[in-house]
Structures are given as C-alpha cells and as structure tokens.
PDB file of C-alpha atoms in Angstrom:
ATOM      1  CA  UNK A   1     -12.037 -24.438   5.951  1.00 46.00           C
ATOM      2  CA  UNK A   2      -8.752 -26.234   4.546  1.00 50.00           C
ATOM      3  CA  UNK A   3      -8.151 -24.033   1.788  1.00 62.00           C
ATOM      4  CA  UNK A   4      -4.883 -23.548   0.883  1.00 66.00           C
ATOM      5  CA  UNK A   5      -4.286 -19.727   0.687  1.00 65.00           C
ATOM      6  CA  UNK A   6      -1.534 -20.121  -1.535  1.00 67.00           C
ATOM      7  CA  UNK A   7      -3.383 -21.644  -4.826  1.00 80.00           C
ATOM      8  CA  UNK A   8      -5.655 -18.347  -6.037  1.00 89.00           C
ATOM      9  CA  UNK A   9      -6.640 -18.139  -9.534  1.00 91.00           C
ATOM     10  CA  UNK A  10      -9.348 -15.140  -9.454  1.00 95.00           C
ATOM     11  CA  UNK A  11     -10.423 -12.364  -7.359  1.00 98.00           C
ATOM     12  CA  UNK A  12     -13.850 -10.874  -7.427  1.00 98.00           C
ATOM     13  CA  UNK A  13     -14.504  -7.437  -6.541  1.00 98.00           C
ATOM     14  CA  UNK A  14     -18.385  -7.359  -5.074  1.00 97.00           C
ATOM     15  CA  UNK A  15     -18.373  -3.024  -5.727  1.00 96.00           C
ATOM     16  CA  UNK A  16     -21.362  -1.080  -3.819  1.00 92.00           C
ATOM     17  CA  UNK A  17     -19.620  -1.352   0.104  1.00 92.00           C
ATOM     18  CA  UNK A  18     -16.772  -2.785  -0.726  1.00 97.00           C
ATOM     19  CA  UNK A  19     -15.019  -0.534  -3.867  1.00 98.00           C
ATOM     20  CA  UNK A  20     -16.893   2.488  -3.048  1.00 97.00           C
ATOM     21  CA  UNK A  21     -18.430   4.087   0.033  1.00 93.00           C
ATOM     22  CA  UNK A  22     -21.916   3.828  -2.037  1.00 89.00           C
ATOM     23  CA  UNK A  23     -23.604   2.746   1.940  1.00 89.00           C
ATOM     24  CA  UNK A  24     -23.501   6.599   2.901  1.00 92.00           C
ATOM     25  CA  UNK A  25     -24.445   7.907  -0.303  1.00 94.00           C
ATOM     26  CA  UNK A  26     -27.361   5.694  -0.176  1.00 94.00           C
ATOM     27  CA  UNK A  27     -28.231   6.161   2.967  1.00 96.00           C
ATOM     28  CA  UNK A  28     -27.906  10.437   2.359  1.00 96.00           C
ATOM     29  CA  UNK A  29     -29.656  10.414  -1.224  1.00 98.00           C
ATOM     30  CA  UNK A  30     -32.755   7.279  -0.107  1.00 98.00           C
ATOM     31  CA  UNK A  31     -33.742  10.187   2.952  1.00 98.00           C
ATOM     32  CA  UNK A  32     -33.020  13.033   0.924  1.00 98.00           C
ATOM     33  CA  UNK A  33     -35.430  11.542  -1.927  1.00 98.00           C
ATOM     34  CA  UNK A  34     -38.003  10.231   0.583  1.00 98.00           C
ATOM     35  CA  UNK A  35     -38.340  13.875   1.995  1.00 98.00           C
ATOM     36  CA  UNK A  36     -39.129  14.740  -1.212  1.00 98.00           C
ATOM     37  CA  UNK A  37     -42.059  12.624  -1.272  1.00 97.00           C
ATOM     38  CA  UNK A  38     -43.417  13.392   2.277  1.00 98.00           C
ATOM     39  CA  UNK A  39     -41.852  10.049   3.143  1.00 98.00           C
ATOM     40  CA  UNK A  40     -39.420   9.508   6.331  1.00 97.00           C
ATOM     41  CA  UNK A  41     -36.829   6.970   5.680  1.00 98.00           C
ATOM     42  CA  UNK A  42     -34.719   5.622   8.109  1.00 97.00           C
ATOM     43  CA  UNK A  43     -31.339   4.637   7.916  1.00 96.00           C
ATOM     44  CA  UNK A  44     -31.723   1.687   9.309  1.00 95.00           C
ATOM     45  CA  UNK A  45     -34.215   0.749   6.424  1.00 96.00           C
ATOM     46  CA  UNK A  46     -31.851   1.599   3.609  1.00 96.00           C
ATOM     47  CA  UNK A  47     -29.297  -0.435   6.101  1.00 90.00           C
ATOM     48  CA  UNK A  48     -31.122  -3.454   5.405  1.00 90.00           C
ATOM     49  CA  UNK A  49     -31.878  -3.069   1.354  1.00 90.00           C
ATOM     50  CA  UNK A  50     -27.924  -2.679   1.237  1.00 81.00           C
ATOM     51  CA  UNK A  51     -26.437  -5.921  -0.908  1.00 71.00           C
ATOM     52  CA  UNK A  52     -29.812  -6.702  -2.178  1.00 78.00           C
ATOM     53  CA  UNK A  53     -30.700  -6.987  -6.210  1.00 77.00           C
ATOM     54  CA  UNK A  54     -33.590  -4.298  -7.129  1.00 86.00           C
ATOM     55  CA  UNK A  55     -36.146  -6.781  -6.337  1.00 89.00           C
ATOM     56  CA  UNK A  56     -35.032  -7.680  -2.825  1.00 88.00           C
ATOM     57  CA  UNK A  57     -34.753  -3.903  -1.985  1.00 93.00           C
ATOM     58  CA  UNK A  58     -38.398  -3.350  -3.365  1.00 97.00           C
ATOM     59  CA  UNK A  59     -39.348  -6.119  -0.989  1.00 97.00           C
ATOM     60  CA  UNK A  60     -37.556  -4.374   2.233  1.00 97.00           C
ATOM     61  CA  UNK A  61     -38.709  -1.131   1.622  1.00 98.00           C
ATOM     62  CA  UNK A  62     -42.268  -2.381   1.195  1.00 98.00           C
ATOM     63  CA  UNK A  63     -42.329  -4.519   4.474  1.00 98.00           C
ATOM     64  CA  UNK A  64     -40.978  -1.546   6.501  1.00 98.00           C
ATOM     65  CA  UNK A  65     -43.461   1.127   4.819  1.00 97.00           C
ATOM     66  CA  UNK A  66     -46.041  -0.160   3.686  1.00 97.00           C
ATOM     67  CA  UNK A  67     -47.150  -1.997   0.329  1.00 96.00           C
ATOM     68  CA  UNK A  68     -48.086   1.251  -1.708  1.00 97.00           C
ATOM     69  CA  UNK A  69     -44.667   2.499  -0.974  1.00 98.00           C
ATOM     70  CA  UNK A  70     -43.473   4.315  -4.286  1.00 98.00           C
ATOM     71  CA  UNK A  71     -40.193   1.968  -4.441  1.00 98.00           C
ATOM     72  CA  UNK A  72     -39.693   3.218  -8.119  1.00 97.00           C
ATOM     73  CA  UNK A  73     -41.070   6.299  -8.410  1.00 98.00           C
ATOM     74  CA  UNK A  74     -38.620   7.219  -5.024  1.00 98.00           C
ATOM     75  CA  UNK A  75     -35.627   5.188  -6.056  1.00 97.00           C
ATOM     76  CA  UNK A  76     -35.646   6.980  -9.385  1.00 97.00           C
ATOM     77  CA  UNK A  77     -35.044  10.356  -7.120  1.00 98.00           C
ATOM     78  CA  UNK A  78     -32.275   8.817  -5.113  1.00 97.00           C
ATOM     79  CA  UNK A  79     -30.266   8.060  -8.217  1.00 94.00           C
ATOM     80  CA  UNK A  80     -31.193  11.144  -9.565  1.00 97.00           C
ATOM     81  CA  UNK A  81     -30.042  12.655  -6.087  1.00 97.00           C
ATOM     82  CA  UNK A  82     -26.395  10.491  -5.926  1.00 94.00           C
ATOM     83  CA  UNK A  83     -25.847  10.807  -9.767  1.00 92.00           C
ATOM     84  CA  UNK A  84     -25.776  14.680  -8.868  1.00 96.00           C
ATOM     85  CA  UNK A  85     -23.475  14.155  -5.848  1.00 94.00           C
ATOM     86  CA  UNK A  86     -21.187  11.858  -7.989  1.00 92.00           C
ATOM     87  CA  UNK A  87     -21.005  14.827 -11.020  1.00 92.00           C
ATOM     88  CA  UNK A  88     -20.079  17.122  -8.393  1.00 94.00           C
ATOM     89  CA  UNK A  89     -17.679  14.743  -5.903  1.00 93.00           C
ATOM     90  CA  UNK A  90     -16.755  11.870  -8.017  1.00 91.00           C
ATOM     91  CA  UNK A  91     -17.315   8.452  -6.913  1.00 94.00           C
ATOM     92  CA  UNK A  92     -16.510   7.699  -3.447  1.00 95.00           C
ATOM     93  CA  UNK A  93     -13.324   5.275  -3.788  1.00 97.00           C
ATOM     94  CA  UNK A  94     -12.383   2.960  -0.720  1.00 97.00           C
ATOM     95  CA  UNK A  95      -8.650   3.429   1.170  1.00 97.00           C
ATOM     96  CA  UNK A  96      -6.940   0.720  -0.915  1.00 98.00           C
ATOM     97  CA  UNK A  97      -8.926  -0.493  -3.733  1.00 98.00           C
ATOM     98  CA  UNK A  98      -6.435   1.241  -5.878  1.00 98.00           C
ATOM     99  CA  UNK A  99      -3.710  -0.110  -4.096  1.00 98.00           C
ATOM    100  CA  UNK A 100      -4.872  -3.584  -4.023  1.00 98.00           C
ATOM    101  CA  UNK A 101      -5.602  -3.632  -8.011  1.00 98.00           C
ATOM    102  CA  UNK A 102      -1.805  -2.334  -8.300  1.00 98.00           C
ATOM    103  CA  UNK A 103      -0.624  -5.356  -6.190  1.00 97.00           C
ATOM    104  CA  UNK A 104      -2.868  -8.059  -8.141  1.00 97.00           C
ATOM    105  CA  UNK A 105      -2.081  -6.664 -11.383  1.00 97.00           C
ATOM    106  CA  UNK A 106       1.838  -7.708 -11.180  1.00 95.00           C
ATOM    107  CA  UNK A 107       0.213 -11.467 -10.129  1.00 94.00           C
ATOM    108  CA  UNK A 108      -0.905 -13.907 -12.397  1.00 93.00           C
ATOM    109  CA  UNK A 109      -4.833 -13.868 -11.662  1.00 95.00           C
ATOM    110  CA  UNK A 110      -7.725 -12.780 -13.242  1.00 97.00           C
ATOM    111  CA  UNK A 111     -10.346 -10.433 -11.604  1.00 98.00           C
ATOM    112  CA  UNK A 112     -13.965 -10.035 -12.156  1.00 98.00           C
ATOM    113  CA  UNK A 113     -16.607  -7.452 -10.787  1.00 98.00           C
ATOM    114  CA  UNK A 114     -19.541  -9.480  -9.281  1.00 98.00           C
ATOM    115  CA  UNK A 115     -21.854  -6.742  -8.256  1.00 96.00           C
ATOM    116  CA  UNK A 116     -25.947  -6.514  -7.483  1.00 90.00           C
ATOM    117  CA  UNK A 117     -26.328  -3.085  -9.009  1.00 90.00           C
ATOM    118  CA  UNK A 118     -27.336  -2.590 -12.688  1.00 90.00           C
ATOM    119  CA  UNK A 119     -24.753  -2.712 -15.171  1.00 95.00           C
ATOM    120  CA  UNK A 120     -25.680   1.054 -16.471  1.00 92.00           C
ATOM    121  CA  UNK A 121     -24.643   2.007 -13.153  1.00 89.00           C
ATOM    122  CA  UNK A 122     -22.076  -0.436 -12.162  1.00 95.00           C
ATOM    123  CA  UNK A 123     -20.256   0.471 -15.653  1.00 95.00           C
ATOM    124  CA  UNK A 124     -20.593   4.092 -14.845  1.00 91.00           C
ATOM    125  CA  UNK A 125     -19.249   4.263 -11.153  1.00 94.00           C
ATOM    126  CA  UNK A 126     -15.967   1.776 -12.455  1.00 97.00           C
ATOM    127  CA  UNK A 127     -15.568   4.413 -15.513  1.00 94.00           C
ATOM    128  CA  UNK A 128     -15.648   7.320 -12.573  1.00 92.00           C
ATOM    129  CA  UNK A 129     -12.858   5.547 -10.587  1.00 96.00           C
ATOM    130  CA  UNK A 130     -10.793   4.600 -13.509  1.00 96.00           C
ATOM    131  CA  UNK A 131     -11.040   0.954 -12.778  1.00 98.00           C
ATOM    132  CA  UNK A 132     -12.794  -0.372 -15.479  1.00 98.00           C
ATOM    133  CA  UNK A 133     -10.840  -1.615 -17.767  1.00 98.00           C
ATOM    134  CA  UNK A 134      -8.636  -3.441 -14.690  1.00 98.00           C
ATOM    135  CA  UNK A 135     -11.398  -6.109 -14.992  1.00 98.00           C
ATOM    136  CA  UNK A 136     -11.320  -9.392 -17.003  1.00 98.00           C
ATOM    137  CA  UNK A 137     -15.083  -9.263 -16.760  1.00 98.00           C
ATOM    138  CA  UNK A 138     -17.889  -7.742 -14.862  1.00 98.00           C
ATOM    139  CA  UNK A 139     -21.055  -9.492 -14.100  1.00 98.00           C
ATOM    140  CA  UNK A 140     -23.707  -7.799 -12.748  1.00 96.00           C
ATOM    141  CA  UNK A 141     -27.203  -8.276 -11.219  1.00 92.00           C
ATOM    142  CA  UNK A 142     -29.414  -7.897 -14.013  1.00 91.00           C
ATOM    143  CA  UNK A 143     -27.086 -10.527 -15.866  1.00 95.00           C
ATOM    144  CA  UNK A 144     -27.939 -13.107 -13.453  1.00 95.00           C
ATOM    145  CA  UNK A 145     -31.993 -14.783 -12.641  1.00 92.00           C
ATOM    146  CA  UNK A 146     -31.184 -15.011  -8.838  1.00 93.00           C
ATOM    147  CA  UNK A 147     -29.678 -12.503  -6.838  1.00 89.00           C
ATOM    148  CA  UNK A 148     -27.185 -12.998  -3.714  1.00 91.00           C
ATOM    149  CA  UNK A 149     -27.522 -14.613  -1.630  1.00 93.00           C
ATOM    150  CA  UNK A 150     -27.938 -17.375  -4.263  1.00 96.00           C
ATOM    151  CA  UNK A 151     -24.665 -17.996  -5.392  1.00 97.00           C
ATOM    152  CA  UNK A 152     -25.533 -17.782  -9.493  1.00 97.00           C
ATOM    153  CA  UNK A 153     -23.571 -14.489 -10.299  1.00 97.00           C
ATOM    154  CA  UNK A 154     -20.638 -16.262  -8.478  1.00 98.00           C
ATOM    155  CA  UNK A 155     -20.904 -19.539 -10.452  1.00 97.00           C
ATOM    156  CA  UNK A 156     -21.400 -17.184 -13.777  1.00 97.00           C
ATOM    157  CA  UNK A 157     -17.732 -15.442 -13.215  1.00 97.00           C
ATOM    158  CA  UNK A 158     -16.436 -19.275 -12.447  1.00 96.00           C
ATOM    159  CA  UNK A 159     -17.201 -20.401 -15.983  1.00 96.00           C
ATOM    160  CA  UNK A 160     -16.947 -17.478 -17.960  1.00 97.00           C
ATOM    161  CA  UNK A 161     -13.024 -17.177 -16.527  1.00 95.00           C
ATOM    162  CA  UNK A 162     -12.555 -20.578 -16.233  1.00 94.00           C
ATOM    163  CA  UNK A 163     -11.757 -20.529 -12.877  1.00 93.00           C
ATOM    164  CA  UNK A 164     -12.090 -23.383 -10.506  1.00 92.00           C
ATOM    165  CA  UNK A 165     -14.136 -22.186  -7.430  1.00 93.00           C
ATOM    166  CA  UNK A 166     -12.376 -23.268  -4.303  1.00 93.00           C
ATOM    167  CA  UNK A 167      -9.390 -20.907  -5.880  1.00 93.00           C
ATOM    168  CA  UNK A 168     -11.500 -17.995  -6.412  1.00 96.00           C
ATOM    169  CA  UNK A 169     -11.210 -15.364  -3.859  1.00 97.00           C
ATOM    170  CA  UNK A 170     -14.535 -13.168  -3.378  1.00 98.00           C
ATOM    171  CA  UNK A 171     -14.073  -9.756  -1.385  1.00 98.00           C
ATOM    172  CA  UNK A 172     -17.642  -8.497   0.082  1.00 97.00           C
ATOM    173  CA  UNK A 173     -19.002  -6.777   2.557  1.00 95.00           C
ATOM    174  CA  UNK A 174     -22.630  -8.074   2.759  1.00 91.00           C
ATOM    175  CA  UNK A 175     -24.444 -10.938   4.727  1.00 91.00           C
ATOM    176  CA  UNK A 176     -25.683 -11.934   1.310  1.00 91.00           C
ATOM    177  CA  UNK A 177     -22.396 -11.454  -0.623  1.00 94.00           C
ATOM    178  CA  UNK A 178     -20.618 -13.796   1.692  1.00 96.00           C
ATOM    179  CA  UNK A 179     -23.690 -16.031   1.900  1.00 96.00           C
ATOM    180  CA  UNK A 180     -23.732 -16.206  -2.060  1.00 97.00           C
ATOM    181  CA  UNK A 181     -19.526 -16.998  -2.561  1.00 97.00           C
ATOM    182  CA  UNK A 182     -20.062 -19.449   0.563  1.00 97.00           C
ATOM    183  CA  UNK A 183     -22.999 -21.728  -1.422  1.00 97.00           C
ATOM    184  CA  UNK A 184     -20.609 -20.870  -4.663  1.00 97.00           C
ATOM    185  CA  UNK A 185     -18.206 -22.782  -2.831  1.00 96.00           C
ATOM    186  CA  UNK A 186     -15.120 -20.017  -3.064  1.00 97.00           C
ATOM    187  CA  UNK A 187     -13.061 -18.255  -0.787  1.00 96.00           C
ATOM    188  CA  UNK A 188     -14.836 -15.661   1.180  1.00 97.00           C
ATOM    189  CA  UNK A 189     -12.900 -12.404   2.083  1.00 98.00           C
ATOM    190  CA  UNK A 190     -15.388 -10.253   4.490  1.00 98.00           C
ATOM    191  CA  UNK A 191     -14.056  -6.687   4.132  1.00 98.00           C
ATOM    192  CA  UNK A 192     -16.441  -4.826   6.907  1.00 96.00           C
ATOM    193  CA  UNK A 193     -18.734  -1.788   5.709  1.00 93.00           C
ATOM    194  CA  UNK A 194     -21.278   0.143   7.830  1.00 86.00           C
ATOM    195  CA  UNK A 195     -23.601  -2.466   7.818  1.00 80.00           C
ATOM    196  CA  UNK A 196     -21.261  -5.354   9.507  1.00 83.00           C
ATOM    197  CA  UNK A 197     -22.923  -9.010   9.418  1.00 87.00           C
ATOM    198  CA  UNK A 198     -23.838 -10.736  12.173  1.00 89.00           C
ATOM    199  CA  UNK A 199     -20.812 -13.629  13.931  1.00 92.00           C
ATOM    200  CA  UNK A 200     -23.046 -16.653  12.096  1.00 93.00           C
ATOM    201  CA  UNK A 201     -21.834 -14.591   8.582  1.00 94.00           C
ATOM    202  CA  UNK A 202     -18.335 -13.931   9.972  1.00 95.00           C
ATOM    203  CA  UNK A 203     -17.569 -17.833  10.680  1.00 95.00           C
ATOM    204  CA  UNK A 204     -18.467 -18.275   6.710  1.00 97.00           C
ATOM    205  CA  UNK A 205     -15.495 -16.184   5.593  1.00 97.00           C
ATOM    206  CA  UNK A 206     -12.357 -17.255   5.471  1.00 95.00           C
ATOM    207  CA  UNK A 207     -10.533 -14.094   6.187  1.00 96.00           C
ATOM    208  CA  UNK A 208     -12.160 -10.763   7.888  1.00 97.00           C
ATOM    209  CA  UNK A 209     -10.530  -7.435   6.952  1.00 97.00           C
ATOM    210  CA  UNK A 210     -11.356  -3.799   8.236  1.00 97.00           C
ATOM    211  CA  UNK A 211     -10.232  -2.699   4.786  1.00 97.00           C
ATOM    212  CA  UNK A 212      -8.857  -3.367   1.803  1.00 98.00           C
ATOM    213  CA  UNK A 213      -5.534  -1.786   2.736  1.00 98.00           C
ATOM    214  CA  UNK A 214      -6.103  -5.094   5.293  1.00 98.00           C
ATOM    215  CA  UNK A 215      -6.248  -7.308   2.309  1.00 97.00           C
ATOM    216  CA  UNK A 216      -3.234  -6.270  -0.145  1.00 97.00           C
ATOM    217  CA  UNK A 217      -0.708  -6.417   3.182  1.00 96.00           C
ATOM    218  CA  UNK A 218      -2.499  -9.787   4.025  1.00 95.00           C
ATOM    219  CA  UNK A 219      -1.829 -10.818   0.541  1.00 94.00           C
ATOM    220  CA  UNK A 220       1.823  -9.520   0.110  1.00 93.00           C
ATOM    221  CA  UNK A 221       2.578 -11.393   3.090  1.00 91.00           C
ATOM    222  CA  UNK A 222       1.744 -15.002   2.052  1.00 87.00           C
ATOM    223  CA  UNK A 223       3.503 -14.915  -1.290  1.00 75.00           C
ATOM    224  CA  UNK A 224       1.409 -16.283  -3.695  1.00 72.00           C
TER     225      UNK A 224
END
C-alpha cells in the first residue's frame, strides 16, 4: 500500500472482537435467549450479525429465520443474559489490550474507540475494563447515519482528532471494520477473532495479527 509505517498519528480501537471476547458471549447469550423463546439459533447466524450496527443484525437474523423473527423482543434477552454474565465474570478483556494501551500511552498519539455497539453499552463494557478514560474520544454506532462497512464513523474520529487519515491506524477484526477504515482511506490492522474474513478482506489490511500481544511487539519493533 506505500504507507510509511513510521508516520502514525492515531489509533482506533474497533471494541466488540477485538478489545473483548464479546464473539463468545454473543454467541452463548443469542442461543441461550433464543431457547427461551422456542427459537434455535445457530452459531453460525450470530457469526454473521457479528460487526454489524443494530440494523444490519436485524436484517441477518431476519433473512436466516424468517421475517416475524422477534429481533428485539430476543435481543433484549441476550443483553439481559450477557449483562448477567458480565456482573458475575467481568468483561471478557483480550491478551494484550492492556498491554498495548501501556505501550501507546508513553507515544505521542491519540486513540479513539470506533465501535458499532451502542454507546450505553460500549461506555459500560470500557468502564468494566478500566479503559475508559485511556480514550481521547469514543465514537460509536448510534453516533454515526451509516454503519461499517461505510467508512463514516472512521471519517467522524478523523475530524474530531484532527487526524489525517492515511496516518491513522484502525485495529479490527471484522470484514466490515476493515472494509469501513479501507474506504476511510487509513491504515488497516486485521487482528483475527472467531469469525476470520475471507483472503479478499485480508489483502485490504495492511498488517494481520493473531493478537494484540502481535501488535504492541510489531509496534515496539519499528520505532515510531
């Protein structure tokens, strides 16, 4: 892609995948609330709404069971159902987020939360880890008209920070994350979850990490 590697500005954190292990507590509280119901959901349907806005999961889980599906109704369970799990467990942190926020906090960037998820939520899962307040600013996706994978929540962090785009680093884990920092024209970190996108998604990023332990080490290494 030509980008030099050396000249960042900002990072943005995408967080459901990518901070936290949200995937399998979606996956465990979407079945546990469809069984509720009467309703079998497959993983492989939750899979699919994962790095969607609320609207493009409604519009998965409608397709794949049927168009008087209960998407509200049911989704209002699941948070109930990993809200409970979170009071009880905490927030599931990922190996190394801490560890990278250490490392970029002793660097002169600024770092932004660019996340799909509500911000009642998204505020309440970065309060849980203790991250919050590590942020310059969080955007999230009912702050923003279009969803990923357009790229407006990207280009929303870009000029509320004042931060040119092409040295703006964007860590996610989603076909549509790296779909939406791609179009924003910034530097796309793919940090693989369970879902993993497919090798047209890969070639978009400019780096491809198994975790974010991956990323500080890749970052400590080319002195920036």
């Amino acid at each position: 892609m030509g980008i030099d590697l050396k000249s960042f500005n900002g990072f943005i954190f995408d967080m459901d995948g990518l901070m936290f292990d949200t995937t399998n507590l979606a996956i465990y509280s979407w079945i546990k609330a469809g069984n509720t119901y009467g309703i079998p959901i497959s993983e492989s349907i939750v899979i699919k709404s994962i790095g969607l806005d609320i609207h493009g999961a409604k519009k998965v889980f409608k397709k794949n069971l049927g168009k008087n599906f209960p998407y509200h109704e049911i989704r209002s369970l699941r948070l109930k159902y990993a809200q409970d799990f979170i009071e009880k467990n905490g927030i599931p942190v990922k190996k190394g987020l801490y560890e990278l926020i250490e490392f970029l906090d002793q660097k002169p960037v600024l770092k932004a939360v660019a996340t799909s998820t509500e911000r009642e939520r998204t505020e309440q899962f970065l309060l849980s880890a203790g991250v919050k307040e590590k942020f310059d600013l969080i955007v999230c996706g009912d702050d923003v008209s279009k969803g990923k994978p357009e790229p407006d929540i990207f280009i929303t962090v870009s000029e509320k920070l004042n931060c040119k785009s092409n040295e703006s680093v964007v860590l996610e884990d989603s076909a549509n994350g790296i779909l939406a920092a791609s179009r924003a024209n910034m530097i796309p970190f793919l940090v693989f979850d369970v879902k993993k996108p497919d090798e047209n998604i890969e070639k978009l990023a400019e780096k491809t990490f198994n975790s974010l332990v991956e990323v500080r080490d890749f970052l400590q290494k080319i002195d920036f």
